[in-house]
Coordinates of N, CA and C in Angstrom, one line a residue:
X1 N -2.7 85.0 -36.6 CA -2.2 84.3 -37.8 C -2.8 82.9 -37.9
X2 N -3.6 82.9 -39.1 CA -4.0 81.2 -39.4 C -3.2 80.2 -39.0
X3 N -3.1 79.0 -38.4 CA -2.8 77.8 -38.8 C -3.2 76.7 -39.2
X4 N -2.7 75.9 -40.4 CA -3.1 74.8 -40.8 C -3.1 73.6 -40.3
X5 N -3.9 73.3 -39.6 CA -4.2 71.8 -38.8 C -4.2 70.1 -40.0
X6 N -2.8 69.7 -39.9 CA -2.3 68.7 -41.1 C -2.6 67.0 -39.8
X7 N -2.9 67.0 -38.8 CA -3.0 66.0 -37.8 C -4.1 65.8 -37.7
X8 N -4.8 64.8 -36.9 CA -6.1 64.7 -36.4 C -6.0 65.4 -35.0
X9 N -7.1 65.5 -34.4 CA -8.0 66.4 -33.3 C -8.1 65.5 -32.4
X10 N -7.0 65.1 -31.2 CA -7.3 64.2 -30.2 C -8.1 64.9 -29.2
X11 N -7.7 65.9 -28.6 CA -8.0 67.4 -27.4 C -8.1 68.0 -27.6
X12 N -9.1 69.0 -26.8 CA -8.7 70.3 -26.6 C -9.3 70.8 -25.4
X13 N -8.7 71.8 -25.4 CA -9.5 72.9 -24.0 C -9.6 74.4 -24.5
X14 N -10.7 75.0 -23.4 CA -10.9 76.1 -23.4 C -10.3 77.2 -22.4
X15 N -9.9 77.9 -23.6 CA -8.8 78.9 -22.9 C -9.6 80.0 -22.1
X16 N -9.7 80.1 -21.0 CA -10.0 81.4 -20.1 C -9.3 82.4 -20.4
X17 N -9.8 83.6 -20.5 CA -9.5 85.2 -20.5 C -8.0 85.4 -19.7
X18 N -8.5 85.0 -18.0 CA -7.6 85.5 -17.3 C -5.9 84.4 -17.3
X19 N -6.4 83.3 -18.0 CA -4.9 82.3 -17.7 C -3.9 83.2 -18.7
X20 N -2.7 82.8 -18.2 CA -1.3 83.8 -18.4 C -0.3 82.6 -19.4
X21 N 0.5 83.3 -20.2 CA 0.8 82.4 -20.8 C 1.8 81.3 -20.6
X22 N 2.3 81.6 -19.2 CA 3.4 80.4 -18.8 C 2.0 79.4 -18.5
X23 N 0.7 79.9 -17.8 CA 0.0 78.6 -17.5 C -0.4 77.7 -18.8
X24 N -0.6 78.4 -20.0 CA -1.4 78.2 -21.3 C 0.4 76.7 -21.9
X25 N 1.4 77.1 -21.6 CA 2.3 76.3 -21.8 C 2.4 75.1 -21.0
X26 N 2.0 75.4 -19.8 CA 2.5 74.2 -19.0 C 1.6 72.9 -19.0
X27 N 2.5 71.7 -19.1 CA 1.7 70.6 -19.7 C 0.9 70.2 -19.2
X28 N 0.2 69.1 -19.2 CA -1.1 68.5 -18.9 C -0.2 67.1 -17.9
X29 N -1.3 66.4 -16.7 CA -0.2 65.7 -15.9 C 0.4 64.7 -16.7
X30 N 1.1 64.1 -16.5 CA 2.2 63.1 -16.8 C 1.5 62.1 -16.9
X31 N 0.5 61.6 -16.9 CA -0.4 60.6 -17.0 C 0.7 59.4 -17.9
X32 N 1.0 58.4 -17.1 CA 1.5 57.2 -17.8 C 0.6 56.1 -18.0
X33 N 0.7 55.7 -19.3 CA 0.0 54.8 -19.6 C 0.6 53.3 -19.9
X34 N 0.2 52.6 -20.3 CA 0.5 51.0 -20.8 C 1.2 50.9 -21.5
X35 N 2.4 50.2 -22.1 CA 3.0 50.8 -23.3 C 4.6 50.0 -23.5
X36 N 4.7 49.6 -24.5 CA 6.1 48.3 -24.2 C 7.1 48.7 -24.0
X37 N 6.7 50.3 -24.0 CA 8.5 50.8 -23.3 C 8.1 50.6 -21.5
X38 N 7.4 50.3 -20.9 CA 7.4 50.8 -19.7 C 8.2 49.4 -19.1
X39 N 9.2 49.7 -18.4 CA 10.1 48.9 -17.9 C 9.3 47.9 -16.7
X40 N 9.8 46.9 -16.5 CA 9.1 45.9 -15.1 C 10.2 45.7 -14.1
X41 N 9.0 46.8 -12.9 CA 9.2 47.1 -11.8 C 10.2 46.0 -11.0
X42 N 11.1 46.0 -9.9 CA 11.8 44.7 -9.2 C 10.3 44.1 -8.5
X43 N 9.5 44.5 -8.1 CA 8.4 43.4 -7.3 C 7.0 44.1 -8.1
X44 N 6.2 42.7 -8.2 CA 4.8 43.1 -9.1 C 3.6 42.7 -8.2
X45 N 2.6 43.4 -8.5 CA 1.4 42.6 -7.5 C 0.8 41.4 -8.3
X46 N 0.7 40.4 -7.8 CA -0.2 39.0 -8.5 C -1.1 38.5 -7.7
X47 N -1.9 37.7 -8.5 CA -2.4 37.2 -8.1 C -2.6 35.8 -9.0
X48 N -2.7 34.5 -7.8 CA -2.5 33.1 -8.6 C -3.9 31.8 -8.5
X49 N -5.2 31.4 -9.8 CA -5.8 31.3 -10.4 C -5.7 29.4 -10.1
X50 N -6.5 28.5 -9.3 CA -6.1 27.5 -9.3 C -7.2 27.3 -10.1
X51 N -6.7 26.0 -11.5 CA -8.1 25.2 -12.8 C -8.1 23.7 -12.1
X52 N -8.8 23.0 -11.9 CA -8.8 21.8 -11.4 C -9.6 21.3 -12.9
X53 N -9.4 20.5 -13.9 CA -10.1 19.9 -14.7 C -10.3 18.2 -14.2
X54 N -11.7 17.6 -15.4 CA -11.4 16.2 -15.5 C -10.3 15.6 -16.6
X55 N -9.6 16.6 -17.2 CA -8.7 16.3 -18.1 C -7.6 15.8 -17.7
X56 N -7.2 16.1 -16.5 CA -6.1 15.9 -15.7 C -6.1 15.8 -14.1
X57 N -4.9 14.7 -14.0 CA -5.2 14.9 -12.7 C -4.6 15.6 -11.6
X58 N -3.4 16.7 -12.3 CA -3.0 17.8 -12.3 C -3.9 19.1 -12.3
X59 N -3.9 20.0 -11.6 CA -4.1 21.5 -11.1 C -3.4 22.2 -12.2
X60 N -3.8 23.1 -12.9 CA -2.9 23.8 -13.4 C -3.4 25.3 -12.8
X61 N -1.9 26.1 -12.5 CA -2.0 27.5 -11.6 C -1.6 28.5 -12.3
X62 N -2.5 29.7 -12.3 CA -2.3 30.5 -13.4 C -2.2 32.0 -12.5
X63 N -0.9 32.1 -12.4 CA -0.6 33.2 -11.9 C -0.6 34.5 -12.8
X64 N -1.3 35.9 -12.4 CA -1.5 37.2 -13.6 C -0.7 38.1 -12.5
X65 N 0.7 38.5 -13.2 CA 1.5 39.7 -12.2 C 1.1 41.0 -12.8
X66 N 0.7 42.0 -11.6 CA 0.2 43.3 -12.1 C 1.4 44.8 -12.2
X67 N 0.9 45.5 -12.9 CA 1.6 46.6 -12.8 C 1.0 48.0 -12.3
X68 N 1.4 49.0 -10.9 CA 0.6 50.1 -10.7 C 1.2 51.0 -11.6
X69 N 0.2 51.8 -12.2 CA 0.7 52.8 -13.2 C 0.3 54.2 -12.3
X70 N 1.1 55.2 -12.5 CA 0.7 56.8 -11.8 C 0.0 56.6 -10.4
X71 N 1.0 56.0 -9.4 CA 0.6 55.1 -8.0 C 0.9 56.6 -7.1
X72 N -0.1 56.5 -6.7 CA -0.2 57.7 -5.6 C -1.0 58.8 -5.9
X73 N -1.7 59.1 -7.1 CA -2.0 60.1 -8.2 C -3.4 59.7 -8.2
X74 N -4.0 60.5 -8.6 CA -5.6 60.5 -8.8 C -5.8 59.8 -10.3
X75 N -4.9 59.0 -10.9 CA -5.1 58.6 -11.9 C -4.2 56.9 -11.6
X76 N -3.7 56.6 -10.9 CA -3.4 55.3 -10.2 C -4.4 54.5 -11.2
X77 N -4.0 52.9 -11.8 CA -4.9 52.0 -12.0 C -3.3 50.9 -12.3
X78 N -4.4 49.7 -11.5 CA -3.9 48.6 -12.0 C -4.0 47.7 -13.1
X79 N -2.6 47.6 -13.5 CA -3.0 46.7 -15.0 C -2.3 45.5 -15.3
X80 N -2.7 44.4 -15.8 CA -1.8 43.0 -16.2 C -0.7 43.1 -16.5
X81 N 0.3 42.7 -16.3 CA 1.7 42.7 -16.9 C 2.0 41.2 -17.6
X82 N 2.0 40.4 -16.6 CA 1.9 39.2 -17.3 C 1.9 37.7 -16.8
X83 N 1.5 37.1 -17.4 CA 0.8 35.8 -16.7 C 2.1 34.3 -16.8
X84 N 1.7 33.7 -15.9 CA 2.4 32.4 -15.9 C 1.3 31.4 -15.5
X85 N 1.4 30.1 -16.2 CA 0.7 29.0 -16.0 C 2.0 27.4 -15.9
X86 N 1.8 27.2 -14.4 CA 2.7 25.9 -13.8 C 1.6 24.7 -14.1
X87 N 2.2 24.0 -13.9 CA 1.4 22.5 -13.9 C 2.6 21.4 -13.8
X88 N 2.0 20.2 -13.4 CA 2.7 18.9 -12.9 C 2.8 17.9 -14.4
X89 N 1.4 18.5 -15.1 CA 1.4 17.7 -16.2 C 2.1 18.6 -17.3
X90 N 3.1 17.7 -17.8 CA 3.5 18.1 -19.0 C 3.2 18.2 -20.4
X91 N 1.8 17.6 -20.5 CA 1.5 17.4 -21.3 C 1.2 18.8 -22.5
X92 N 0.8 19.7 -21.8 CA 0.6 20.6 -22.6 C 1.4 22.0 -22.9
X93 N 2.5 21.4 -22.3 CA 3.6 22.4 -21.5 C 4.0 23.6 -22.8
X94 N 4.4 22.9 -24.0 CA 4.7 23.7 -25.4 C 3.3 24.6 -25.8
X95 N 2.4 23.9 -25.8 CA 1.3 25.3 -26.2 C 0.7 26.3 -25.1
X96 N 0.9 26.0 -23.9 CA 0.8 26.8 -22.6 C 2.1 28.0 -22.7
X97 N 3.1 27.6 -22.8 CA 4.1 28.3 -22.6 C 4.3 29.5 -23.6
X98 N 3.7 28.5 -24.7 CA 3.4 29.7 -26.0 C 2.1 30.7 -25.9
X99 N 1.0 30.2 -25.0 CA 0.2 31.1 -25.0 C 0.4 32.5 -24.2
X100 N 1.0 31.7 -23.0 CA 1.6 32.9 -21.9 C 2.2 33.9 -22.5
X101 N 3.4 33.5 -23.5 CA 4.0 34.8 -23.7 C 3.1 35.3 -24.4
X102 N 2.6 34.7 -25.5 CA 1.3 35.4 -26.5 C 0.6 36.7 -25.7
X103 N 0.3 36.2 -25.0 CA -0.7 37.0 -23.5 C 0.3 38.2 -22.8
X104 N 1.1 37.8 -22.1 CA 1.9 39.0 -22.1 C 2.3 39.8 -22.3
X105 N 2.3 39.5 -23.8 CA 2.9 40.7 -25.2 C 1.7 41.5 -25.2
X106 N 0.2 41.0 -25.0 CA -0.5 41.7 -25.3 C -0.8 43.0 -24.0
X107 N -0.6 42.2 -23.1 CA -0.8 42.8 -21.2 C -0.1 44.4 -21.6
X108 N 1.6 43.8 -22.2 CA 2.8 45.0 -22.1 C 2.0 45.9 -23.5
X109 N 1.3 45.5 -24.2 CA 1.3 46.4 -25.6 C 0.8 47.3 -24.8
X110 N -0.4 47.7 -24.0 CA -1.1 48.6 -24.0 C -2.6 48.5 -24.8
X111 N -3.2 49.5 -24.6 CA -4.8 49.9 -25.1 C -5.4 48.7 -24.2
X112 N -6.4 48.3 -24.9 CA -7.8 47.4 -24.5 C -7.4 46.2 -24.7
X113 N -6.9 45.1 -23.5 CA -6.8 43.9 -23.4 C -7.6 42.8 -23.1
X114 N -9.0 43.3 -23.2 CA -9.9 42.6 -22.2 C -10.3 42.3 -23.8
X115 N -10.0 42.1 -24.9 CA -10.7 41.1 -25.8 C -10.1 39.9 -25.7
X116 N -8.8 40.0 -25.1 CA -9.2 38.4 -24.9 C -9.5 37.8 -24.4
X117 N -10.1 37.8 -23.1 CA -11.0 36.8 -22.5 C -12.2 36.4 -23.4
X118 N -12.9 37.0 -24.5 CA -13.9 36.6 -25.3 C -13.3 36.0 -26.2
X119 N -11.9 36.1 -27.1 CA -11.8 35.4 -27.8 C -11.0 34.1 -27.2
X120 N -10.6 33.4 -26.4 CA -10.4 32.3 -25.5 C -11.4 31.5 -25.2
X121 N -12.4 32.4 -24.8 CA -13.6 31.3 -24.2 C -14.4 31.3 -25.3
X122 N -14.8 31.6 -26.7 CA -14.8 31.0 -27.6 C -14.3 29.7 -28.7
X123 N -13.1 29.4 -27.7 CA -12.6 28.6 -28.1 C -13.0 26.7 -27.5
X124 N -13.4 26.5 -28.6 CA -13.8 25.0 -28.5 C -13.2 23.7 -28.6
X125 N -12.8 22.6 -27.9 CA -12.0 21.7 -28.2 C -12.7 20.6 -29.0
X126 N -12.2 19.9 -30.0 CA -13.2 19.1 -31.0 C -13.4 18.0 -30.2
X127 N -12.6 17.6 -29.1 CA -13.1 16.3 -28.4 C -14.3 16.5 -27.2
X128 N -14.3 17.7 -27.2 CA -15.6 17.8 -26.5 C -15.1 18.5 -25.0
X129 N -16.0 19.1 -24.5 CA -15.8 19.8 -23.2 C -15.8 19.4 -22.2
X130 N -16.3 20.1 -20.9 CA -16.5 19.7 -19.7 C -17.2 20.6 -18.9
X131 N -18.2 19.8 -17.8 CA -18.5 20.5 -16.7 C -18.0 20.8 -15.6
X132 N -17.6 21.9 -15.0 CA -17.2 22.4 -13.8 C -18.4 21.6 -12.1
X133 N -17.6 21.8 -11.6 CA -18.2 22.0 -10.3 C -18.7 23.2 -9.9
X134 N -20.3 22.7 -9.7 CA -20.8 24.1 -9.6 C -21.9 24.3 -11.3
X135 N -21.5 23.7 -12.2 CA -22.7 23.1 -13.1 C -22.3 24.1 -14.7
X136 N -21.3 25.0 -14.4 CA -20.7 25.7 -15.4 C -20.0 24.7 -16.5
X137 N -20.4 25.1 -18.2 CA -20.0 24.3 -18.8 C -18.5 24.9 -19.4
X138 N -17.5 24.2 -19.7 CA -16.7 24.5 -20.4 C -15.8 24.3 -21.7
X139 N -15.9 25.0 -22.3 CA -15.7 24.3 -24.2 C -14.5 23.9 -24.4
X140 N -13.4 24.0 -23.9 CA -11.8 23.8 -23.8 C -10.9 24.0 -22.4
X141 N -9.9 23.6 -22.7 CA -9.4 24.4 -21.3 C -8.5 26.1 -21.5
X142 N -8.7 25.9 -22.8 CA -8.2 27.7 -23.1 C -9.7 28.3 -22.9
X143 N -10.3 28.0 -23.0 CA -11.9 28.7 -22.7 C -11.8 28.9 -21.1
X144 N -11.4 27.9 -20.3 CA -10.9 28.4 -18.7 C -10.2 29.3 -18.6
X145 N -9.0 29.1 -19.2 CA -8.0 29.9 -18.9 C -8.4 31.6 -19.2
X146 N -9.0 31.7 -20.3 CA -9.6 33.3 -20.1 C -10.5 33.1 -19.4
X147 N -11.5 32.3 -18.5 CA -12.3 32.9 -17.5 C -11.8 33.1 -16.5
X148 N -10.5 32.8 -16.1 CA -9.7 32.8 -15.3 C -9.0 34.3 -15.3
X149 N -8.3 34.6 -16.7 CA -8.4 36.1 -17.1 C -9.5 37.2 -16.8
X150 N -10.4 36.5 -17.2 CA -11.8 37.4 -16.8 C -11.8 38.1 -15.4
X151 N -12.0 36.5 -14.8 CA -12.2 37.1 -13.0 C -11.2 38.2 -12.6
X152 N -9.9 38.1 -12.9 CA -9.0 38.9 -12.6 C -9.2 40.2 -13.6
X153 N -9.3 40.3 -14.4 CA -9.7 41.9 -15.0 C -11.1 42.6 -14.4
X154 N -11.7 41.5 -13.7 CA -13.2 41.9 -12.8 C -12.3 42.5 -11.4
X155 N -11.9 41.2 -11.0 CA -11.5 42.0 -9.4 C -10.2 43.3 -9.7
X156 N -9.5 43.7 -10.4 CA -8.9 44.7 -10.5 C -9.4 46.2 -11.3
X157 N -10.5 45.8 -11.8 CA -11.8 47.0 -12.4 C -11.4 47.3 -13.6
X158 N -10.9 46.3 -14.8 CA -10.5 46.3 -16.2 C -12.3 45.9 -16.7
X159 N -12.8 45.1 -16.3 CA -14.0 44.1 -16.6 C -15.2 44.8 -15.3
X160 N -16.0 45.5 -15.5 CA -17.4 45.4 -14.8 C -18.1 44.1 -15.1
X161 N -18.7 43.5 -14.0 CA -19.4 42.6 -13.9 C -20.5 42.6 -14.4
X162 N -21.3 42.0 -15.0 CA -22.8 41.7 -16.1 C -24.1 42.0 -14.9
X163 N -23.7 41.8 -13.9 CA -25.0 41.6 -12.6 C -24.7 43.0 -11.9
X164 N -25.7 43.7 -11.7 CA -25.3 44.9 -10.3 C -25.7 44.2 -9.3
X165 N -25.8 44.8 -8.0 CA -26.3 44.5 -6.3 C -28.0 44.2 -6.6
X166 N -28.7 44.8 -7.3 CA -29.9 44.6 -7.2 C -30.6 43.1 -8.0
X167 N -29.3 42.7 -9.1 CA -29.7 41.6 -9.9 C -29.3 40.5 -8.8
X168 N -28.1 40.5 -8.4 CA -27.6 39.3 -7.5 C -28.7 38.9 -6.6
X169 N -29.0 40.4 -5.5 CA -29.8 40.2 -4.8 C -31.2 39.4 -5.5
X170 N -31.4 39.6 -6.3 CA -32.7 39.3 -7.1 C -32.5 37.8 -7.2
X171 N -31.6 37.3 -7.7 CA -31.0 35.6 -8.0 C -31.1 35.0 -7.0
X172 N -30.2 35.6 -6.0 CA -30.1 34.6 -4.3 C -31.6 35.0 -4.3
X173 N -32.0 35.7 -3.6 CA -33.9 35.6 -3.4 C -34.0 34.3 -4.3
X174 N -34.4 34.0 -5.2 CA -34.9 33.0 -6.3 C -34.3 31.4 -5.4
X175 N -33.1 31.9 -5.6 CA -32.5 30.5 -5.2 C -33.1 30.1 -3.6
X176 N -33.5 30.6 -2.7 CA -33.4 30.7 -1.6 C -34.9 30.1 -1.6
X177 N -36.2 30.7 -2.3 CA -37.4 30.3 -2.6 C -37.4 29.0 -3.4
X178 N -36.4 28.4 -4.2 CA -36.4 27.5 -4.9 C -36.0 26.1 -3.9
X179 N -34.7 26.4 -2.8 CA -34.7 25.7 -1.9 C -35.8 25.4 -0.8
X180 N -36.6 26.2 -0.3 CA -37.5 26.2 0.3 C -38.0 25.3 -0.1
X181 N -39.2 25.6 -1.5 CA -39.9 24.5 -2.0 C -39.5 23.2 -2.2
X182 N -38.4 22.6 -2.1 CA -37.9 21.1 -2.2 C -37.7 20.5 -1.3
X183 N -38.3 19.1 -1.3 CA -37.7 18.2 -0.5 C -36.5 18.5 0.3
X184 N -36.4 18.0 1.6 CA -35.3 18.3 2.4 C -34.1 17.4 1.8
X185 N -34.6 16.4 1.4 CA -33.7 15.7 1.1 C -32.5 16.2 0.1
X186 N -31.2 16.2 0.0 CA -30.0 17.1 -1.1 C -29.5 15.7 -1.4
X187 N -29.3 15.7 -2.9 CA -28.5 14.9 -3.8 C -27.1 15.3 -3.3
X188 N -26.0 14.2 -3.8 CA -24.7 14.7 -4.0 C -24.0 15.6 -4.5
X189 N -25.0 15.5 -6.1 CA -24.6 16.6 -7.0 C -25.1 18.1 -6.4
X190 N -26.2 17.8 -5.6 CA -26.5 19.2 -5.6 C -25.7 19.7 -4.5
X191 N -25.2 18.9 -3.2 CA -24.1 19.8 -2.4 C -22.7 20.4 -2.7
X192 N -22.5 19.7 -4.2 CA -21.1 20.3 -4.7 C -21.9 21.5 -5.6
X193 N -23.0 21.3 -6.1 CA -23.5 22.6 -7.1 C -24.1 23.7 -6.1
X194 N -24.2 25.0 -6.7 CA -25.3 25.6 -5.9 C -26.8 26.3 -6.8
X195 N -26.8 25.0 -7.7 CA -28.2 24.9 -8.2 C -28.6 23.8 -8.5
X196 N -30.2 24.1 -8.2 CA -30.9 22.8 -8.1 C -30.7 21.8 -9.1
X197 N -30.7 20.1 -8.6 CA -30.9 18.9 -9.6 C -31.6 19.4 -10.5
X198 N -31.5 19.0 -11.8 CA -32.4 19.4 -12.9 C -32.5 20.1 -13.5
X199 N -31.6 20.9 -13.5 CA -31.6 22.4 -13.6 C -31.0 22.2 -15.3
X200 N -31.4 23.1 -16.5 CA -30.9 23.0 -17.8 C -29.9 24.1 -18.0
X201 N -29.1 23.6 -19.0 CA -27.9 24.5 -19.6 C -28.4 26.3 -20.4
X202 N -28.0 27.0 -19.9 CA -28.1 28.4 -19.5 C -27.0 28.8 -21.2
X203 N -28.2 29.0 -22.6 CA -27.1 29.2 -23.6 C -26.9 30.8 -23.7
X204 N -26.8 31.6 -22.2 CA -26.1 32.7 -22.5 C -24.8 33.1 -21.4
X205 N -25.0 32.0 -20.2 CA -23.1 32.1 -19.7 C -23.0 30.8 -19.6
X206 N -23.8 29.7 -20.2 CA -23.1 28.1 -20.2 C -23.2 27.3 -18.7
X207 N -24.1 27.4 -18.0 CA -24.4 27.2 -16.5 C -25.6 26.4 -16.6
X208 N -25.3 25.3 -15.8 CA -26.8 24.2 -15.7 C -27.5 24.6 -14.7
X209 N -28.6 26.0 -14.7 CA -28.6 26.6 -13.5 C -30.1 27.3 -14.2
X210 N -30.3 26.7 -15.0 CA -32.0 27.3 -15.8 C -33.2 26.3 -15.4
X211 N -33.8 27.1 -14.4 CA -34.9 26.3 -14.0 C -36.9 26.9 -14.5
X212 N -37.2 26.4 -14.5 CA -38.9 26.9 -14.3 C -39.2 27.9 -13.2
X213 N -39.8 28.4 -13.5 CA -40.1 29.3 -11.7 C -41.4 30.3 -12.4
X214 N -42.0 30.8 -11.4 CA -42.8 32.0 -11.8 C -43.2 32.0 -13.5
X215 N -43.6 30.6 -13.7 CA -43.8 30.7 -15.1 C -43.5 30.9 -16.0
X216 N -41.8 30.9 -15.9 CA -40.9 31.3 -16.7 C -39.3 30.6 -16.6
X217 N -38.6 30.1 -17.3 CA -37.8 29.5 -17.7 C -36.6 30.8 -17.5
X218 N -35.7 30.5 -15.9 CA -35.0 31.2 -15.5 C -33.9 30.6 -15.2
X219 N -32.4 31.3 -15.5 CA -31.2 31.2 -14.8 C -30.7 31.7 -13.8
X220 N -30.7 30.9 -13.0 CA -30.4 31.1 -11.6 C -28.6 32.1 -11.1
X221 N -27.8 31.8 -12.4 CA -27.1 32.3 -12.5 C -26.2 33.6 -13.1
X222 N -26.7 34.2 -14.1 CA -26.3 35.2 -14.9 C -28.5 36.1 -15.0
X223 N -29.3 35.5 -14.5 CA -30.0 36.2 -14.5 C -31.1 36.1 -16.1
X224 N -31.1 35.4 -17.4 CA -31.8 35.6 -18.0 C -32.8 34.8 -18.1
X225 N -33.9 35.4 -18.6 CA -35.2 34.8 -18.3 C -35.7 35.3 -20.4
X226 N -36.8 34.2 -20.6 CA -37.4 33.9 -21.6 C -38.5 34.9 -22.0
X227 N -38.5 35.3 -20.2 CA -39.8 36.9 -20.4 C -39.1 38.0 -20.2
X228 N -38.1 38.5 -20.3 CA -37.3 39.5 -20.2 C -37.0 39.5 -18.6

């Protein structure tokens, strides 16, 4: 007998000859997903994010509590539940507090949460930014705070990293030849950085870490070069 398909076509499978029809009924696994009904567990895994800015002379600590979904199962993954940011300075306390939950609403919604780390660190402050230690530039301090997001959707496997084993390896070699060639002598700046004095701003991860080398105008940190 025909039936009229009025839904869209998420799945399907192919039905074998020999499967029986209690197997042809029985559901597919229980796979739990993300989702704002999913209740919060008594204990969460976290992990806690220290920002040291020149904005302040306060630390601000940004704790991201996680949730295991289908724990024990071949389909286990960890996912954000939701974030808290402490600080000494009060100063920003009302728009922090408001972003958090912002952020957590989005952790509990479910689907793809990893757009906001790009739309955060797009975000620019009109009085002007700052450099990190270590030579990284940064355009606000909500532009930290999702890089801060970042790293943790990296170390929990939401975010693949931009570099494999063979590029890193590729960078440290560079930097390692680059130290060679220099004076023994180390600047101040350069023992808090781990790239060389001189080095120019890198406009594809914002890193003072773009030097000359091999004829070519390279970042020592994210890897792009001018000759591919």
């Amino acid at each position: 007998m025909a039936k009229e398909i009025k839904s869209k076509i998420v799945g399907y499978e192919v039905v074998k000859a020999d499967q029986s029809a209690a197997e042809l009924k029985k559901p597919e696994n229980n796979v739990v997903h993300m989702h704002e009904s999913v209740e919060r567990p008594e204990m969460l895994l976290g992990s806690t994010y220290k920002i040291k800015t020149p904005l302040s002379d306060h630390a601000l600590y940004i704790t991201i509590n996680d949730i295991i979904l289908n724990e024990g199962t071949e389909h286990e993954q960890r996912r954000p539940f939701e974030i808290f940011i402490n600080s000494k300075n009060m100063e920003n306390f009302q728009w922090v507090l408001a972003l958090t939950r912002v952020i957590s609403a989005v952790f509990r919604k479910g689907g793809d949460s990893t757009f906001l780390v790009e739309e955060m660190k797009a975000v620019f402050d009109p009085k002007g930014g700052y450099f990190k230690r270590g030579g990284k530039f940064m355009p606000s301090l909500v532009a930290e705070i999702g890089e801060a997001i970042e790293t943790h959707m990296q170390m929990i496997g939401m975010i693949k990293s931009e570099l494999d084993e063979h590029q890193k390896a590729f960078i440290e070699k560079k930097k390692q030849e680059l130290k060679q060639a220099k004076k023994p002598e180390v600047s101040h700046e350069e023992e808090e950085s781990s790239f060389p004095e001189g080095a120019s701003l890198c406009g594809k991860c914002s890193t003072k870490s773009v030097v000359y080398m091999d004829g070519c105008m390279t970042c020592l940190s994210c890897g792009d070069s001018k000759c591919g």
